[in-house]
XYZ file of C-alpha atoms in Angstrom:
526
model
C 0.000 0.000 0.000
C 1.229 3.482 -0.902
C 1.788 6.284 1.606
C -1.496 7.966 0.596
C -3.693 4.852 0.632
C -5.340 5.970 3.886
C -6.520 9.227 2.323
C -7.805 7.365 -0.747
C -9.830 5.143 1.576
C -11.261 8.202 3.316
C -12.248 9.681 -0.038
C -14.028 6.485 -1.037
C -15.974 6.512 2.198
C -17.090 10.092 1.652
C -18.193 9.251 -1.878
C -20.169 6.352 -0.474
C -21.924 8.726 1.922
C -23.213 10.912 -0.906
C -26.222 8.694 -1.711
C -27.206 8.679 1.969
C -27.135 12.467 2.081
C -29.138 12.623 -1.133
C -31.630 10.180 0.374
C -31.984 12.383 3.490
C -32.637 15.446 1.318
C -35.228 13.484 -0.650
C -37.005 12.470 2.570
C -37.112 16.101 3.738
C -38.496 17.203 0.394
C -41.211 14.554 0.675
C -42.144 15.799 4.129
C -42.498 19.369 2.830
C -44.913 18.271 0.092
C -48.618 19.043 0.328
C -51.163 16.387 1.226
C -53.027 15.031 -1.814
C -56.684 14.110 -2.094
C -56.146 10.411 -2.781
C -56.157 8.050 0.180
C -53.785 5.510 -1.348
C -51.398 8.211 -2.515
C -51.173 9.754 0.957
C -50.771 6.389 2.647
C -47.894 5.491 0.342
C -46.142 8.730 1.335
C -46.502 7.960 5.042
C -45.396 4.363 4.512
C -42.351 5.497 2.594
C -41.362 8.048 5.252
C -41.720 5.530 8.107
C -40.125 2.604 6.166
C -43.260 0.458 6.219
C -43.465 -2.603 6.396
C -39.838 -2.826 7.591
C -40.772 -0.659 10.569
C -43.185 -2.943 12.403
C -44.029 -0.246 14.971
C -45.806 1.814 12.295
C -49.476 0.788 12.146
C -52.033 1.494 9.403
C -55.674 0.949 10.465
C -58.142 1.179 7.574
C -61.728 2.168 8.396
C -64.902 3.569 6.937
C -66.126 6.981 8.169
C -69.861 6.447 8.194
C -70.865 10.115 8.469
C -68.667 11.185 5.533
C -69.363 8.063 3.473
C -65.656 7.788 2.709
C -62.771 5.364 3.155
C -60.085 6.437 5.603
C -56.992 5.190 7.398
C -55.527 5.897 10.829
C -51.699 5.835 11.053
C -49.665 5.876 14.282
C -46.705 4.349 16.101
C -47.948 1.466 18.247
C -45.448 1.980 21.083
C -46.275 5.687 21.472
C -50.089 5.679 21.610
C -52.781 4.641 24.043
C -54.653 1.896 22.198
C -57.699 2.215 24.465
C -58.019 5.919 23.541
C -57.827 5.068 19.835
C -60.417 2.315 20.104
C -62.955 4.122 22.298
C -62.685 7.753 21.208
C -61.629 7.512 17.551
C -62.438 4.218 15.817
C -65.801 3.602 17.523
C -67.304 7.097 16.913
C -66.053 7.251 13.328
C -67.453 3.829 12.506
C -70.806 4.044 14.318
C -71.946 7.690 14.362
C -74.053 8.817 11.404
C -74.211 12.621 11.292
C -75.244 14.679 8.281
C -72.822 17.485 7.379
C -73.442 20.330 4.905
C -71.724 20.387 1.537
C -68.190 21.777 1.543
C -67.438 20.954 5.177
C -63.741 20.487 5.811
C -62.332 17.228 7.097
C -61.143 18.861 10.318
C -64.548 20.355 11.124
C -66.322 17.079 10.505
C -63.931 14.970 12.587
C -64.013 17.539 15.382
C -67.766 16.971 15.686
C -67.386 13.194 15.676
C -64.308 12.618 17.840
C -63.947 13.934 21.382
C -60.165 14.358 21.616
C -58.690 17.256 23.570
C -55.887 18.131 21.129
C -57.052 17.957 17.496
C -55.714 19.944 14.534
C -55.407 19.805 10.734
C -52.351 19.842 8.479
C -51.933 20.377 4.750
C -48.257 19.290 4.511
C -46.614 16.017 5.519
C -44.026 17.642 7.792
C -46.320 18.412 10.746
C -48.109 15.033 10.917
C -44.777 13.190 10.653
C -43.470 15.112 13.677
C -46.718 14.570 15.581
C -46.722 10.818 14.910
C -43.270 10.627 16.501
C -44.702 12.362 19.581
C -47.562 9.899 20.015
C -50.286 11.429 17.838
C -52.583 9.431 15.559
C -53.144 10.876 12.080
C -56.404 10.325 10.207
C -56.240 10.313 6.390
C -59.640 10.543 4.663
C -60.138 9.880 0.966
C -61.063 12.973 -1.043
C -59.691 15.591 1.386
C -56.435 17.494 0.892
C -55.745 17.622 4.611
C -55.080 15.187 7.428
C -56.312 15.350 11.020
C -53.863 14.965 13.922
C -55.218 13.718 17.261
C -53.404 13.451 20.574
C -53.297 9.829 21.721
C -49.883 9.829 23.397
C -49.050 7.328 26.096
C -45.780 8.397 27.692
C -44.815 6.384 30.782
C -43.516 8.452 33.698
C -42.730 7.820 37.331
C -44.627 9.328 40.217
C -43.552 12.584 41.851
C -40.816 11.776 44.351
C -38.278 13.549 46.540
C -35.377 15.266 44.749
C -32.338 13.001 44.733
C -29.668 15.669 45.266
C -31.530 18.579 46.902
C -33.320 17.140 49.892
C -34.642 19.383 52.681
C -35.969 18.881 56.192
C -38.457 21.745 55.944
C -40.463 22.659 52.875
C -41.985 20.668 49.984
C -40.668 17.204 49.159
C -41.611 17.312 45.485
C -39.114 16.960 42.682
C -39.316 17.200 38.918
C -40.083 14.038 36.940
C -39.367 12.970 33.354
C -42.732 14.320 32.180
C -42.657 17.869 30.805
C -46.381 18.318 31.435
C -46.029 17.305 35.081
C -43.019 19.605 35.529
C -44.912 22.582 34.134
C -47.818 21.860 36.464
C -45.455 21.658 39.468
C -44.115 25.124 38.672
C -47.592 26.563 38.095
C -48.615 25.066 41.412
C -45.965 27.296 43.020
C -46.479 30.369 40.785
C -50.222 30.904 40.386
C -49.889 33.982 38.212
C -51.666 34.654 34.925
C -48.479 36.346 33.669
C -46.451 33.127 33.857
C -45.703 32.480 30.193
C -44.872 29.075 28.693
C -43.306 28.966 25.224
C -42.110 25.896 23.335
C -39.136 25.798 20.969
C -38.565 22.725 18.819
C -35.031 21.522 18.208
C -33.497 18.610 16.312
C -32.905 17.854 12.663
C -33.856 14.173 12.941
C -35.541 13.602 16.321
C -37.626 16.527 17.536
C -37.104 17.739 21.123
C -39.328 20.362 22.747
C -37.656 22.955 24.978
C -40.070 24.824 27.236
C -39.172 28.424 28.132
C -40.966 29.811 31.201
C -40.884 33.363 32.565
C -43.143 35.885 34.280
C -44.129 38.480 31.678
C -44.374 41.611 33.855
C -41.180 40.827 35.791
C -38.595 39.296 33.438
C -36.601 41.631 31.216
C -37.752 41.303 27.594
C -34.190 41.487 26.226
C -33.079 38.685 28.547
C -35.989 36.470 27.509
C -35.271 37.101 23.840
C -31.566 36.417 24.353
C -32.314 33.046 25.956
C -34.764 32.095 23.197
C -32.352 33.159 20.451
C -29.550 31.089 21.947
C -31.825 28.053 22.163
C -32.946 28.478 18.551
C -29.326 28.640 17.362
C -28.712 25.039 18.455
C -28.406 22.769 15.407
C -28.254 19.071 16.305
C -29.777 15.812 15.092
C -31.074 15.000 18.568
C -30.913 16.949 21.823
C -30.384 14.248 24.423
C -31.666 16.084 27.472
C -31.500 19.128 29.714
C -27.888 18.467 30.750
C -26.881 18.486 27.071
C -28.890 21.666 26.501
C -26.930 23.306 29.332
C -23.662 22.587 27.514
C -25.017 24.137 24.317
C -26.148 27.300 26.096
C -23.140 28.133 28.250
C -20.984 31.006 27.002
C -17.601 29.521 28.009
C -17.722 25.783 27.324
C -14.076 25.249 28.369
C -14.469 27.034 31.687
C -14.652 25.126 34.965
C -17.150 27.626 36.365
C -20.843 26.769 35.777
C -22.967 29.736 34.641
C -26.378 28.010 34.491
C -28.144 26.533 37.520
C -29.401 22.944 37.310
C -32.090 22.251 39.900
C -34.428 19.357 40.668
C -36.798 21.404 42.830
C -39.945 23.155 41.474
C -40.078 25.532 44.459
C -36.543 26.713 43.783
C -37.321 27.299 40.112
C -40.436 29.245 41.172
C -38.373 31.544 43.415
C -36.051 32.412 40.528
C -39.018 33.004 38.214
C -40.376 35.610 40.624
C -36.987 37.345 40.597
C -37.019 37.737 36.819
C -35.026 34.678 35.763
C -35.874 32.351 32.866
C -36.505 28.641 33.467
C -35.987 25.935 30.827
C -37.636 22.502 30.862
C -37.401 19.485 28.570
C -39.277 16.239 28.147
C -37.536 13.220 29.748
C -35.415 15.470 32.013
C -36.243 15.497 35.752
C -34.814 18.974 36.352
C -34.904 22.606 35.227
C -32.286 25.094 34.060
C -32.265 28.606 35.526
C -30.617 31.466 33.648
C -28.930 33.748 34.390
C -27.369 32.990 37.786
C -24.639 34.446 39.962
C -21.894 32.958 42.119
C -24.005 33.143 45.268
C -26.786 30.946 43.869
C -24.538 27.876 44.014
C -24.185 28.215 47.807
C -27.871 28.594 48.480
C -30.446 25.876 48.975
C -34.223 25.868 49.181
C -34.033 25.158 52.893
C -32.290 28.484 53.588
C -35.607 30.302 53.150
C -37.657 27.717 55.039
C -35.406 27.867 58.109
C -35.532 30.794 60.523
C -33.136 33.665 59.888
C -30.426 32.564 62.335
C -30.600 28.880 61.360
C -30.458 29.565 57.636
C -27.448 31.885 57.976
C -25.666 29.378 60.200
C -26.013 26.723 57.489
C -24.697 29.151 54.871
C -21.646 29.927 57.010
C -20.981 26.193 57.331
C -21.157 25.861 53.539
C -18.806 28.807 53.039
C -16.273 27.337 55.472
C -16.618 23.978 53.710
C -15.937 25.719 50.391
C -12.567 27.046 51.568
C -11.658 23.810 53.383
C -12.417 21.681 50.312
C -10.445 23.962 48.014
C -7.451 25.079 50.113
C -6.717 22.620 52.963
C -4.356 20.227 51.065
C -2.458 23.140 49.493
C -2.111 24.936 52.856
C -0.788 21.693 54.368
C 1.851 21.465 51.628
C 2.812 25.125 51.966
C 3.053 24.969 55.766
C 5.101 21.766 55.944
C 7.485 22.567 53.061
C 7.929 26.355 53.114
C 6.432 27.937 56.227
C 7.168 25.631 59.143
C 7.663 28.677 61.390
C 3.881 29.279 61.149
C 3.132 25.934 62.839
C 3.480 25.471 66.622
C 6.720 23.696 67.485
C 5.064 20.648 69.049
C 2.868 20.152 65.963
C 5.859 20.590 63.661
C 7.780 17.887 65.550
C 4.761 15.578 65.481
C 4.361 16.002 61.717
C 8.087 15.510 61.146
C 8.081 12.343 63.270
C 5.193 10.783 61.316
C 6.789 11.690 57.976
C 10.283 10.483 58.908
C 9.743 6.990 57.505
C 7.574 8.038 54.523
C 9.591 7.652 51.286
C 7.675 10.275 49.237
C 7.651 14.081 49.323
C 4.604 15.651 50.926
C 3.093 16.749 47.603
C 3.305 13.187 46.225
C 1.601 11.915 49.383
C -1.260 14.358 48.966
C -1.669 13.559 45.274
C -1.804 9.816 46.001
C -4.452 10.274 48.674
C -6.540 12.810 46.718
C -6.597 10.673 43.568
C -7.446 7.577 45.649
C -10.315 9.435 47.339
C -11.695 10.565 43.972
C -11.503 6.986 42.688
C -13.398 5.727 45.736
C -16.015 8.448 45.323
C -16.575 7.576 41.665
C -16.610 3.846 42.388
C -19.251 4.380 45.067
C -21.531 5.938 42.443
C -21.046 3.208 39.845
C -21.289 0.053 41.952
C -24.766 -1.427 42.714
C -26.767 0.628 45.190
C -26.975 -1.895 48.085
C -23.189 -2.187 48.406
C -22.142 1.265 47.160
C -21.962 3.077 50.545
C -20.336 0.039 52.137
C -17.566 -0.078 49.566
C -16.996 3.681 49.886
C -16.688 3.723 53.687
C -14.932 0.383 54.179
C -12.659 0.968 51.182
C -11.547 4.337 52.517
C -10.895 2.975 56.024
C -9.042 -0.120 54.818
C -6.949 1.730 52.246
C -6.093 4.565 54.641
C -5.123 2.227 57.463
C -3.123 -0.035 55.147
C -1.295 2.931 53.594
C -0.324 4.268 57.027
C 0.904 0.869 58.224
C 2.877 0.408 55.003
C 4.578 3.789 55.643
C 3.373 5.144 52.293
C 1.546 8.121 53.839
C 1.554 9.857 57.214
C -1.420 9.594 59.623
C -2.030 13.358 59.704
C -2.492 13.382 55.936
C -5.387 10.924 56.281
C -7.116 13.495 58.495
C -6.432 16.301 56.008
C -7.790 14.362 53.041
C -10.808 13.075 55.000
C -11.951 16.532 56.146
C -11.325 17.878 52.641
C -13.511 15.172 51.109
C -16.285 15.660 53.672
C -16.286 19.408 53.069
C -16.792 18.916 49.333
C -20.011 17.003 50.112
C -21.383 20.104 51.872
C -21.496 22.056 48.591
C -25.161 21.809 47.461
C -24.648 22.140 43.682
C -23.058 19.169 41.902
C -21.396 21.208 39.127
C -19.973 23.688 41.626
C -18.693 20.845 43.795
C -16.902 19.307 40.811
C -15.340 22.680 40.033
C -13.979 22.895 43.596
C -12.622 19.348 43.447
C -10.754 20.094 40.229
C -9.527 23.513 41.373
C -8.085 21.882 44.487
C -5.361 20.287 42.357
C -4.471 23.670 40.809
C -3.904 25.188 44.267
C -1.992 22.066 45.296
C 0.467 22.422 42.424
C 0.864 26.165 43.047
C 1.598 25.541 46.747
C 4.190 22.877 45.929
C 6.257 25.475 44.026
C 6.225 28.647 46.169
C 4.024 27.891 49.155
C 1.536 30.469 50.390
C 2.663 32.933 47.721
C 1.507 30.467 45.058
C -1.845 29.990 46.837
C -2.334 33.765 47.127
C -1.431 34.409 43.479
C -3.729 31.621 42.259
C -6.566 32.876 44.459
C -6.144 36.414 43.098
C -6.239 35.132 39.509
C -9.345 33.060 40.312
C -11.170 36.096 41.718
C -10.146 38.194 38.706
C -11.456 35.456 36.424
C -14.775 35.262 38.302
C -15.193 39.027 37.951
C -14.810 38.727 34.168
C -17.502 36.042 33.777
C -21.044 36.888 32.762
C -24.129 34.708 32.669
C -26.424 35.919 29.874
C -25.082 39.444 30.344
C -25.272 39.411 34.172
C -21.934 39.792 36.042
C -21.148 36.549 37.871
C -20.267 38.217 41.203
C -23.195 40.661 41.167
C -24.540 42.328 43.261
C -21.201 42.480 45.105
C -18.889 43.236 42.186
C -20.121 45.342 40.486
C -22.419 46.648 43.181
C -26.166 46.687 42.544
C -29.093 47.386 44.806
C -30.737 44.183 46.005
C -32.087 42.472 49.096
C -28.477 41.526 50.004
C -29.216 37.817 49.816
C -25.625 36.651 49.247
C -23.482 35.060 51.955
C -26.037 36.020 54.587
C -29.726 36.519 53.982
C -31.893 39.118 55.682
C -35.217 38.197 57.353
C -37.860 37.382 54.783
C -39.843 40.549 55.508
C -36.807 42.666 54.563
C -36.422 41.095 51.112
C -38.592 43.722 49.423
C -36.349 44.413 46.424
C -35.705 42.237 43.407
C -32.038 42.224 42.316
C -31.361 45.294 40.171
C -28.752 43.457 38.074
C -31.640 41.502 36.495
C -33.112 44.806 35.201
C -36.600 43.534 35.879
C -39.676 45.488 34.845
C -41.028 45.351 38.396
C -38.118 45.871 40.800
C -40.135 45.910 44.026
C -41.192 42.547 45.435
C -43.273 43.937 48.303
C -44.006 47.243 49.974
C -41.000 48.519 51.921
C -41.472 48.331 55.709
C -41.650 51.763 57.316
C -38.445 52.658 59.096
C -36.900 49.323 58.133
C -38.815 47.578 60.924
C -41.097 44.638 60.636
C -44.641 45.593 59.582
């Protein structure tokens, strides 16, 4: 074989793909064609589009519409429809009812008087009924009419409403989103009973259609923000949008950044709170969560329970989370800096104790920390992947056995086990999964910086991280707002005020209605 045989092979493959592309274009052209008046002609089009009879899921039910005195056929996907609905509310009325219609009545008007289906519409092109069939609709084709009738008969299995898996609370609702878009919309409307709550649907996907639901409160949300979110959703060009987590990756402004700029939540009450502040919420079918945009840095520290707890209790929990944030990110690097470069900062007795435990360890301190941190991450990931009944057992027992064995084998020092353990526990206190992953990855950056120049490396890295956070924007909103830059708000950041003092909506959202409630006179409780 010659040196360019590989490229010749690639060229042959691309030539072989040309007929497939031509076939796809032909299928799209067929879908854009208008519906004819002949029953057999229309059926052949549908059968060709759905690869009938190769596709055994595609069903053609021939029938006679007694009231119209015409032959007809009902086409649908067997796995997507409710057969009882088709039998009782479509086939039986069409075959048994005998109603006289005036001359010139359209097919849609006639069927609407015969069939009692909630969602019924007509189409004059093949594109719309093809999309509706894939979503669980049944399409009625009647001989002699240049239109088809689409009827909702979908049967989409979904689980019952359960507790959120990752955002549990002790006080407040215990309802989480499910995989049903309709149920998720109803859960939000249950929380926000406002006639101005708008629901818009955007369809995405070149091959498989996915519906993205955009929700916002009309008299609160900024119109430019809403339009920006919708435009960015419409710009997505994919064959199939897998789910809400994939949509998040398409929408984020800096895909290579470690910092998340869109909030992923499983709680309807939390989504409702952001809606009333002027944010936009995105939902998708088959995704048990919602996306909130835009968001700021402080949103990733807050939980739904902060508002349900009393003022002092909620702020105490936030302080614990903030301390956990710094422990999870900086503790291993501070340990390296203190033991290698700044031993004078440690009390003498502690310095001697650390030196005594490390005397027989063959590795430098930074190698010790890296071994333990990587091992902890492996155990954490293994605990997620193994079967549920033994997952926690493997995580706890594995960590204890490995830590004890490593200390006895003189591979690591005992104090390092404590450092890594408290670091790992602190990372679990971060409520948002994406933010927690960011902290876990950033920990290694600080660790490397500390291994070179100690606390100076930690300080320089921390300064660069803050400068980077200041430069980030989420859909035009500064990431550290309302702190930097400063905006008027209810000051719900690290600490939250009492609920009766939260009378302002955040000004950085540029909402149409910036006042949430009437301001208390003199700043005291009404």
